[in-house]
Amino acid sequence: RFNDGPTSTFERFVGKKTTFRLINNQWSRHVAERGAAGAWAEGVLMCFGNGARRSFEDVCKKQTSAKIVFMHPDLSLRSRELYRRVYQ
């Protein structure tokens, strides 16, 4: 799931389980300020982007029940470059 992607009424298409929740800088700040509860506390939170890098430590302090990982911005940059080369 990306950020706070809805699942209610979409379970037939997307399933009920969230293994990884990718969150950008905006949602990283949200979790850093309020913590993660409910569905946010399940699975793995993967923070990505430069803004998320700044919030990552605070997210780790607030969130104790889910595993939290950070995807280095270079990974997404290189992935986008490769995608463009392959599909142009």
PDB file as gemmi writes it, atoms N, CA and C in Angstrom:
CRYST1    1.000    1.000    1.000  90.00  90.00  90.00 P 1                      
ATOM      1  N   ARG A   1       0.850  -1.175   0.000  1.00  0.00           N  
ATOM      2  CA  ARG A   1       0.000   0.000   0.000  1.00  0.00           C  
ATOM      3  C   ARG A   1       0.893   1.233   0.000  1.00  0.00           C  
ATOM      4  N   PHE A   2       0.473   2.249  -0.713  1.00  0.00           N  
ATOM      5  CA  PHE A   2       1.176   3.513  -0.717  1.00  0.00           C  
ATOM      6  C   PHE A   2       0.448   4.476   0.210  1.00  0.00           C  
ATOM      7  N   ASN A   3       1.204   5.083   1.112  1.00  0.00           N  
ATOM      8  CA  ASN A   3       0.692   6.076   2.042  1.00  0.00           C  
ATOM      9  C   ASN A   3      -0.542   5.561   2.761  1.00  0.00           C  
ATOM     10  N   ASP A   4      -1.653   6.235   2.626  1.00  0.00           N  
ATOM     11  CA  ASP A   4      -2.870   5.832   3.326  1.00  0.00           C  
ATOM     12  C   ASP A   4      -3.888   5.291   2.321  1.00  0.00           C  
ATOM     13  N   GLY A   5      -3.395   4.498   1.364  1.00  0.00           N  
ATOM     14  CA  GLY A   5      -4.259   3.941   0.321  1.00  0.00           C  
ATOM     15  C   GLY A   5      -5.443   3.191   0.914  1.00  0.00           C  
ATOM     16  N   PRO A   6      -6.642   3.489   0.432  1.00  0.00           N  
ATOM     17  CA  PRO A   6      -7.839   2.853   0.991  1.00  0.00           C  
ATOM     18  C   PRO A   6      -7.920   1.374   0.632  1.00  0.00           C  
ATOM     19  N   THR A   7      -8.491   0.623   1.538  1.00  0.00           N  
ATOM     20  CA  THR A   7      -8.745  -0.788   1.253  1.00  0.00           C  
ATOM     21  C   THR A   7     -10.217  -1.116   1.436  1.00  0.00           C  
ATOM     22  N   SER A   8     -10.909  -0.320   2.227  1.00  0.00           N  
ATOM     23  CA  SER A   8     -12.316  -0.570   2.488  1.00  0.00           C  
ATOM     24  C   SER A   8     -13.096  -0.568   1.168  1.00  0.00           C  
ATOM     25  N   THR A   9     -13.865  -1.578   0.963  1.00  0.00           N  
ATOM     26  CA  THR A   9     -14.667  -1.854  -0.241  1.00  0.00           C  
ATOM     27  C   THR A   9     -13.819  -2.280  -1.441  1.00  0.00           C  
ATOM     28  N   PHE A  10     -12.496  -2.303  -1.309  1.00  0.00           N  
ATOM     29  CA  PHE A  10     -11.619  -2.745  -2.391  1.00  0.00           C  
ATOM     30  C   PHE A  10     -10.976  -4.096  -2.101  1.00  0.00           C  
ATOM     31  N   GLU A  11     -11.341  -4.720  -0.978  1.00  0.00           N  
ATOM     32  CA  GLU A  11     -10.698  -5.965  -0.571  1.00  0.00           C  
ATOM     33  C   GLU A  11     -10.729  -7.024  -1.660  1.00  0.00           C  
ATOM     34  N   ARG A  12     -11.790  -7.052  -2.419  1.00  0.00           N  
ATOM     35  CA  ARG A  12     -11.917  -8.029  -3.494  1.00  0.00           C  
ATOM     36  C   ARG A  12     -10.788  -7.883  -4.518  1.00  0.00           C  
ATOM     37  N   PHE A  13     -10.301  -6.656  -4.696  1.00  0.00           N  
ATOM     38  CA  PHE A  13      -9.266  -6.376  -5.686  1.00  0.00           C  
ATOM     39  C   PHE A  13      -7.865  -6.336  -5.097  1.00  0.00           C  
ATOM     40  N   VAL A  14      -7.732  -5.846  -3.863  1.00  0.00           N  
ATOM     41  CA  VAL A  14      -6.402  -5.617  -3.288  1.00  0.00           C  
ATOM     42  C   VAL A  14      -6.084  -6.504  -2.087  1.00  0.00           C  
ATOM     43  N   GLY A  15      -7.035  -7.261  -1.626  1.00  0.00           N  
ATOM     44  CA  GLY A  15      -6.810  -8.122  -0.467  1.00  0.00           C  
ATOM     45  C   GLY A  15      -6.986  -7.377   0.839  1.00  0.00           C  
ATOM     46  N   LYS A  16      -6.857  -8.106   1.939  1.00  0.00           N  
ATOM     47  CA  LYS A  16      -7.070  -7.523   3.264  1.00  0.00           C  
ATOM     48  C   LYS A  16      -5.769  -7.314   4.030  1.00  0.00           C  
ATOM     49  N   LYS A  17      -4.698  -7.879   3.543  1.00  0.00           N  
ATOM     50  CA  LYS A  17      -3.441  -7.829   4.267  1.00  0.00           C  
ATOM     51  C   LYS A  17      -2.503  -6.784   3.657  1.00  0.00           C  
ATOM     52  N   THR A  18      -1.841  -6.020   4.530  1.00  0.00           N  
ATOM     53  CA  THR A  18      -0.827  -5.075   4.090  1.00  0.00           C  
ATOM     54  C   THR A  18       0.513  -5.539   4.646  1.00  0.00           C  
ATOM     55  N   THR A  19       1.383  -6.014   3.784  1.00  0.00           N  
ATOM     56  CA  THR A  19       2.690  -6.483   4.217  1.00  0.00           C  
ATOM     57  C   THR A  19       3.672  -5.325   4.285  1.00  0.00           C  
ATOM     58  N   PHE A  20       3.646  -4.459   3.273  1.00  0.00           N  
ATOM     59  CA  PHE A  20       4.516  -3.292   3.223  1.00  0.00           C  
ATOM     60  C   PHE A  20       3.666  -2.052   3.009  1.00  0.00           C  
ATOM     61  N   ARG A  21       3.940  -1.014   3.766  1.00  0.00           N  
ATOM     62  CA  ARG A  21       3.278   0.263   3.552  1.00  0.00           C  
ATOM     63  C   ARG A  21       4.379   1.274   3.249  1.00  0.00           C  
ATOM     64  N   LEU A  22       4.431   1.733   2.011  1.00  0.00           N  
ATOM     65  CA  LEU A  22       5.424   2.717   1.603  1.00  0.00           C  
ATOM     66  C   LEU A  22       4.889   4.101   1.917  1.00  0.00           C  
ATOM     67  N   ILE A  23       5.676   4.887   2.644  1.00  0.00           N  
ATOM     68  CA  ILE A  23       5.208   6.219   3.016  1.00  0.00           C  
ATOM     69  C   ILE A  23       6.220   7.271   2.573  1.00  0.00           C  
ATOM     70  N   ASN A  24       5.698   8.341   1.988  1.00  0.00           N  
ATOM     71  CA  ASN A  24       6.550   9.427   1.510  1.00  0.00           C  
ATOM     72  C   ASN A  24       6.811  10.417   2.642  1.00  0.00           C  
ATOM     73  N   ASN A  25       7.413  11.555   2.313  1.00  0.00           N  
ATOM     74  CA  ASN A  25       7.794  12.500   3.358  1.00  0.00           C  
ATOM     75  C   ASN A  25       6.593  13.050   4.126  1.00  0.00           C  
ATOM     76  N   GLN A  26       5.488  13.315   3.479  1.00  0.00           N  
ATOM     77  CA  GLN A  26       4.308  13.840   4.165  1.00  0.00           C  
ATOM     78  C   GLN A  26       3.798  12.843   5.199  1.00  0.00           C  
ATOM     79  N   TRP A  27       3.668  11.590   4.811  1.00  0.00           N  
ATOM     80  CA  TRP A  27       3.160  10.580   5.736  1.00  0.00           C  
ATOM     81  C   TRP A  27       4.210  10.198   6.767  1.00  0.00           C  
ATOM     82  N   SER A  28       5.476  10.344   6.452  1.00  0.00           N  
ATOM     83  CA  SER A  28       6.525  10.110   7.443  1.00  0.00           C  
ATOM     84  C   SER A  28       6.396  11.114   8.583  1.00  0.00           C  
ATOM     85  N   ARG A  29       6.140  12.373   8.229  1.00  0.00           N  
ATOM     86  CA  ARG A  29       5.936  13.394   9.271  1.00  0.00           C  
ATOM     87  C   ARG A  29       4.693  13.078  10.089  1.00  0.00           C  
ATOM     88  N   HIS A  30       3.634  12.632   9.425  1.00  0.00           N  
ATOM     89  CA  HIS A  30       2.389  12.271  10.110  1.00  0.00           C  
ATOM     90  C   HIS A  30       2.654  11.177  11.149  1.00  0.00           C  
ATOM     91  N   VAL A  31       3.364  10.136  10.767  1.00  0.00           N  
ATOM     92  CA  VAL A  31       3.662   9.032  11.683  1.00  0.00           C  
ATOM     93  C   VAL A  31       4.616   9.504  12.778  1.00  0.00           C  
ATOM     94  N   ALA A  32       5.578  10.370  12.439  1.00  0.00           N  
ATOM     95  CA  ALA A  32       6.519  10.878  13.438  1.00  0.00           C  
ATOM     96  C   ALA A  32       5.803  11.695  14.505  1.00  0.00           C  
ATOM     97  N   GLU A  33       4.779  12.430  14.111  1.00  0.00           N  
ATOM     98  CA  GLU A  33       4.046  13.268  15.059  1.00  0.00           C  
ATOM     99  C   GLU A  33       3.016  12.482  15.861  1.00  0.00           C  
ATOM    100  N   ARG A  34       2.291  11.597  15.209  1.00  0.00           N  
ATOM    101  CA  ARG A  34       1.154  10.942  15.857  1.00  0.00           C  
ATOM    102  C   ARG A  34       1.362   9.476  16.170  1.00  0.00           C  
ATOM    103  N   GLY A  35       2.436   8.911  15.658  1.00  0.00           N  
ATOM    104  CA  GLY A  35       2.639   7.482  15.834  1.00  0.00           C  
ATOM    105  C   GLY A  35       1.780   6.716  14.846  1.00  0.00           C  
ATOM    106  N   ALA A  36       1.881   5.432  14.874  1.00  0.00           N  
ATOM    107  CA  ALA A  36       1.118   4.585  13.962  1.00  0.00           C  
ATOM    108  C   ALA A  36       0.232   3.663  14.782  1.00  0.00           C  
ATOM    109  N   ALA A  37      -1.014   3.653  14.447  1.00  0.00           N  
ATOM    110  CA  ALA A  37      -1.957   2.796  15.159  1.00  0.00           C  
ATOM    111  C   ALA A  37      -2.816   2.068  14.140  1.00  0.00           C  
ATOM    112  N   GLY A  38      -3.487   1.052  14.581  1.00  0.00           N  
ATOM    113  CA  GLY A  38      -4.374   0.306  13.699  1.00  0.00           C  
ATOM    114  C   GLY A  38      -3.632  -0.324  12.552  1.00  0.00           C  
ATOM    115  N   ALA A  39      -4.139  -0.116  11.355  1.00  0.00           N  
ATOM    116  CA  ALA A  39      -3.539  -0.712  10.163  1.00  0.00           C  
ATOM    117  C   ALA A  39      -2.112  -0.229   9.940  1.00  0.00           C  
ATOM    118  N   TRP A  40      -1.805   0.976  10.401  1.00  0.00           N  
ATOM    119  CA  TRP A  40      -0.454   1.510  10.242  1.00  0.00           C  
ATOM    120  C   TRP A  40       0.564   0.726  11.052  1.00  0.00           C  
ATOM    121  N   ALA A  41       0.135   0.069  12.094  1.00  0.00           N  
ATOM    122  CA  ALA A  41       1.055  -0.657  12.975  1.00  0.00           C  
ATOM    123  C   ALA A  41       1.342  -2.066  12.471  1.00  0.00           C  
ATOM    124  N   GLU A  42       0.698  -2.477  11.404  1.00  0.00           N  
ATOM    125  CA  GLU A  42       0.876  -3.826  10.863  1.00  0.00           C  
ATOM    126  C   GLU A  42       1.946  -3.830   9.778  1.00  0.00           C  
ATOM    127  N   GLY A  43       2.622  -4.939   9.646  1.00  0.00           N  
ATOM    128  CA  GLY A  43       3.566  -5.112   8.547  1.00  0.00           C  
ATOM    129  C   GLY A  43       4.805  -4.250   8.682  1.00  0.00           C  
ATOM    130  N   VAL A  44       5.322  -3.809   7.552  1.00  0.00           N  
ATOM    131  CA  VAL A  44       6.567  -3.051   7.491  1.00  0.00           C  
ATOM    132  C   VAL A  44       6.271  -1.662   6.936  1.00  0.00           C  
ATOM    133  N   LEU A  45       6.756  -0.641   7.633  1.00  0.00           N  
ATOM    134  CA  LEU A  45       6.688   0.723   7.110  1.00  0.00           C  
ATOM    135  C   LEU A  45       7.972   0.981   6.343  1.00  0.00           C  
ATOM    136  N   MET A  46       7.856   1.358   5.090  1.00  0.00           N  
ATOM    137  CA  MET A  46       9.038   1.683   4.298  1.00  0.00           C  
ATOM    138  C   MET A  46       8.981   3.166   3.949  1.00  0.00           C  
ATOM    139  N   CYS A  47       9.897   3.933   4.503  1.00  0.00           N  
ATOM    140  CA  CYS A  47       9.975   5.364   4.244  1.00  0.00           C  
ATOM    141  C   CYS A  47      10.852   5.581   3.021  1.00  0.00           C  
ATOM    142  N   PHE A  48      10.458   6.501   2.160  1.00  0.00           N  
ATOM    143  CA  PHE A  48      11.286   6.802   0.995  1.00  0.00           C  
ATOM    144  C   PHE A  48      11.248   8.287   0.687  1.00  0.00           C  
ATOM    145  N   GLY A  49      12.310   8.769   0.085  1.00  0.00           N  
ATOM    146  CA  GLY A  49      12.401  10.172  -0.292  1.00  0.00           C  
ATOM    147  C   GLY A  49      13.259  10.960   0.686  1.00  0.00           C  
ATOM    148  N   ASN A  50      13.747  12.097   0.235  1.00  0.00           N  
ATOM    149  CA  ASN A  50      14.615  12.922   1.077  1.00  0.00           C  
ATOM    150  C   ASN A  50      13.899  13.458   2.307  1.00  0.00           C  
ATOM    151  N   GLY A  51      12.647  13.846   2.156  1.00  0.00           N  
ATOM    152  CA  GLY A  51      11.885  14.328   3.302  1.00  0.00           C  
ATOM    153  C   GLY A  51      11.689  13.236   4.339  1.00  0.00           C  
ATOM    154  N   ALA A  52      11.453  12.026   3.879  1.00  0.00           N  
ATOM    155  CA  ALA A  52      11.280  10.899   4.792  1.00  0.00           C  
ATOM    156  C   ALA A  52      12.584  10.603   5.521  1.00  0.00           C  
ATOM    157  N   ARG A  53      13.695  10.859   4.876  1.00  0.00           N  
ATOM    158  CA  ARG A  53      14.999  10.642   5.523  1.00  0.00           C  
ATOM    159  C   ARG A  53      15.105  11.516   6.772  1.00  0.00           C  
ATOM    160  N   ARG A  54      14.626  12.758   6.677  1.00  0.00           N  
ATOM    161  CA  ARG A  54      14.684  13.664   7.823  1.00  0.00           C  
ATOM    162  C   ARG A  54      13.762  13.203   8.954  1.00  0.00           C  
ATOM    163  N   SER A  55      12.658  12.563   8.635  1.00  0.00           N  
ATOM    164  CA  SER A  55      11.690  12.120   9.644  1.00  0.00           C  
ATOM    165  C   SER A  55      11.952  10.707  10.149  1.00  0.00           C  
ATOM    166  N   PHE A  56      12.836   9.985   9.495  1.00  0.00           N  
ATOM    167  CA  PHE A  56      13.014   8.557   9.772  1.00  0.00           C  
ATOM    168  C   PHE A  56      13.303   8.266  11.247  1.00  0.00           C  
ATOM    169  N   GLU A  57      14.209   9.009  11.845  1.00  0.00           N  
ATOM    170  CA  GLU A  57      14.566   8.765  13.238  1.00  0.00           C  
ATOM    171  C   GLU A  57      13.366   8.986  14.161  1.00  0.00           C  
ATOM    172  N   ASP A  58      12.598  10.036  13.906  1.00  0.00           N  
ATOM    173  CA  ASP A  58      11.407  10.304  14.726  1.00  0.00           C  
ATOM    174  C   ASP A  58      10.351   9.226  14.534  1.00  0.00           C  
ATOM    175  N   VAL A  59      10.214   8.742  13.308  1.00  0.00           N  
ATOM    176  CA  VAL A  59       9.263   7.647  13.049  1.00  0.00           C  
ATOM    177  C   VAL A  59       9.677   6.425  13.859  1.00  0.00           C  
ATOM    178  N   CYS A  60      10.947   6.122  13.891  1.00  0.00           N  
ATOM    179  CA  CYS A  60      11.443   4.961  14.642  1.00  0.00           C  
ATOM    180  C   CYS A  60      11.168   5.101  16.132  1.00  0.00           C  
ATOM    181  N   LYS A  61      11.283   6.305  16.653  1.00  0.00           N  
ATOM    182  CA  LYS A  61      11.016   6.529  18.080  1.00  0.00           C  
ATOM    183  C   LYS A  61       9.544   6.357  18.417  1.00  0.00           C  
ATOM    184  N   LYS A  62       8.663   6.828  17.540  1.00  0.00           N  
ATOM    185  CA  LYS A  62       7.228   6.769  17.793  1.00  0.00           C  
ATOM    186  C   LYS A  62       6.637   5.393  17.552  1.00  0.00           C  
ATOM    187  N   GLN A  63       7.152   4.716  16.568  1.00  0.00           N  
ATOM    188  CA  GLN A  63       6.568   3.448  16.132  1.00  0.00           C  
ATOM    189  C   GLN A  63       7.363   2.295  16.724  1.00  0.00           C  
ATOM    190  N   THR A  64       6.704   1.472  17.522  1.00  0.00           N  
ATOM    191  CA  THR A  64       7.421   0.374  18.153  1.00  0.00           C  
ATOM    192  C   THR A  64       6.945  -1.001  17.698  1.00  0.00           C  
ATOM    193  N   SER A  65       5.754  -1.094  17.146  1.00  0.00           N  
ATOM    194  CA  SER A  65       5.221  -2.426  16.832  1.00  0.00           C  
ATOM    195  C   SER A  65       5.541  -2.904  15.419  1.00  0.00           C  
ATOM    196  N   ALA A  66       5.756  -2.002  14.485  1.00  0.00           N  
ATOM    197  CA  ALA A  66       6.046  -2.412  13.106  1.00  0.00           C  
ATOM    198  C   ALA A  66       7.538  -2.279  12.830  1.00  0.00           C  
ATOM    199  N   LYS A  67       8.013  -3.065  11.908  1.00  0.00           N  
ATOM    200  CA  LYS A  67       9.388  -2.923  11.444  1.00  0.00           C  
ATOM    201  C   LYS A  67       9.426  -1.702  10.530  1.00  0.00           C  
ATOM    202  N   ILE A  68      10.467  -0.899  10.654  1.00  0.00           N  
ATOM    203  CA  ILE A  68      10.577   0.316   9.857  1.00  0.00           C  
ATOM    204  C   ILE A  68      11.879   0.260   9.076  1.00  0.00           C  
ATOM    205  N   VAL A  69      11.792   0.497   7.787  1.00  0.00           N  
ATOM    206  CA  VAL A  69      12.976   0.505   6.934  1.00  0.00           C  
ATOM    207  C   VAL A  69      12.974   1.789   6.111  1.00  0.00           C  
ATOM    208  N   PHE A  70      14.140   2.139   5.613  1.00  0.00           N  
ATOM    209  CA  PHE A  70      14.271   3.342   4.798  1.00  0.00           C  
ATOM    210  C   PHE A  70      14.851   2.965   3.449  1.00  0.00           C  
ATOM    211  N   MET A  71      14.204   3.403   2.389  1.00  0.00           N  
ATOM    212  CA  MET A  71      14.710   3.165   1.050  1.00  0.00           C  
ATOM    213  C   MET A  71      15.512   4.404   0.631  1.00  0.00           C  
ATOM    214  N   HIS A  72      16.776   4.210   0.410  1.00  0.00           N  
ATOM    215  CA  HIS A  72      17.646   5.327   0.043  1.00  0.00           C  
ATOM    216  C   HIS A  72      17.160   5.978  -1.249  1.00  0.00           C  
ATOM    217  N   PRO A  73      17.162   7.309  -1.314  1.00  0.00           N  
ATOM    218  CA  PRO A  73      16.687   8.000  -2.519  1.00  0.00           C  
ATOM    219  C   PRO A  73      17.401   7.567  -3.794  1.00  0.00           C  
ATOM    220  N   ASP A  74      18.653   7.161  -3.695  1.00  0.00           N  
ATOM    221  CA  ASP A  74      19.366   6.716  -4.896  1.00  0.00           C  
ATOM    222  C   ASP A  74      18.708   5.494  -5.527  1.00  0.00           C  
ATOM    223  N   LEU A  75      18.118   4.637  -4.713  1.00  0.00           N  
ATOM    224  CA  LEU A  75      17.448   3.449  -5.243  1.00  0.00           C  
ATOM    225  C   LEU A  75      16.261   3.842  -6.117  1.00  0.00           C  
ATOM    226  N   SER A  76      15.429   4.750  -5.629  1.00  0.00           N  
ATOM    227  CA  SER A  76      14.282   5.163  -6.450  1.00  0.00           C  
ATOM    228  C   SER A  76      14.744   5.951  -7.668  1.00  0.00           C  
ATOM    229  N   LEU A  77      15.786   6.765  -7.520  1.00  0.00           N  
ATOM    230  CA  LEU A  77      16.318   7.514  -8.657  1.00  0.00           C  
ATOM    231  C   LEU A  77      16.823   6.570  -9.739  1.00  0.00           C  
ATOM    232  N   ARG A  78      17.627   5.602  -9.367  1.00  0.00           N  
ATOM    233  CA  ARG A  78      18.168   4.637 -10.336  1.00  0.00           C  
ATOM    234  C   ARG A  78      17.054   3.787 -10.944  1.00  0.00           C  
ATOM    235  N   SER A  79      16.061   3.455 -10.159  1.00  0.00           N  
ATOM    236  CA  SER A  79      14.931   2.674 -10.688  1.00  0.00           C  
ATOM    237  C   SER A  79      14.181   3.448 -11.745  1.00  0.00           C  
ATOM    238  N   ARG A  80      13.940   4.736 -11.470  1.00  0.00           N  
ATOM    239  CA  ARG A  80      13.255   5.577 -12.463  1.00  0.00           C  
ATOM    240  C   ARG A  80      14.080   5.718 -13.737  1.00  0.00           C  
ATOM    241  N   GLU A  81      15.390   5.908 -13.582  1.00  0.00           N  
ATOM    242  CA  GLU A  81      16.257   6.021 -14.760  1.00  0.00           C  
ATOM    243  C   GLU A  81      16.221   4.743 -15.586  1.00  0.00           C  
ATOM    244  N   LEU A  82      16.294   3.602 -14.939  1.00  0.00           N  
ATOM    245  CA  LEU A  82      16.251   2.324 -15.643  1.00  0.00           C  
ATOM    246  C   LEU A  82      14.902   2.145 -16.338  1.00  0.00           C  
ATOM    247  N   TYR A  83      13.827   2.473 -15.664  1.00  0.00           N  
ATOM    248  CA  TYR A  83      12.495   2.364 -16.252  1.00  0.00           C  
ATOM    249  C   TYR A  83      12.399   3.211 -17.529  1.00  0.00           C  
ATOM    250  N   ARG A  84      12.881   4.446 -17.454  1.00  0.00           N  
ATOM    251  CA  ARG A  84      12.831   5.333 -18.620  1.00  0.00           C  
ATOM    252  C   ARG A  84      13.648   4.785 -19.793  1.00  0.00           C  
ATOM    253  N   ARG A  85      14.811   4.243 -19.494  1.00  0.00           N  
ATOM    254  CA  ARG A  85      15.655   3.660 -20.562  1.00  0.00           C  
ATOM    255  C   ARG A  85      14.992   2.464 -21.216  1.00  0.00           C  
ATOM    256  N   VAL A  86      14.386   1.632 -20.417  1.00  0.00           N  
ATOM    257  CA  VAL A  86      13.771   0.403 -20.939  1.00  0.00           C  
ATOM    258  C   VAL A  86      12.513   0.715 -21.729  1.00  0.00           C  
ATOM    259  N   TYR A  87      11.717   1.672 -21.261  1.00  0.00           N  
ATOM    260  CA  TYR A  87      10.417   1.897 -21.870  1.00  0.00           C  
ATOM    261  C   TYR A  87      10.350   3.135 -22.771  1.00  0.00           C  
ATOM    262  N   GLN A  88      11.478   3.668 -23.194  1.00  0.00           N  
ATOM    263  CA  GLN A  88      11.437   4.801 -24.126  1.00  0.00           C  
ATOM    264  C   GLN A  88      11.629   4.317 -25.537  1.00  0.00           C  
TER     265      GLN A  88                                                      
END                                                                             
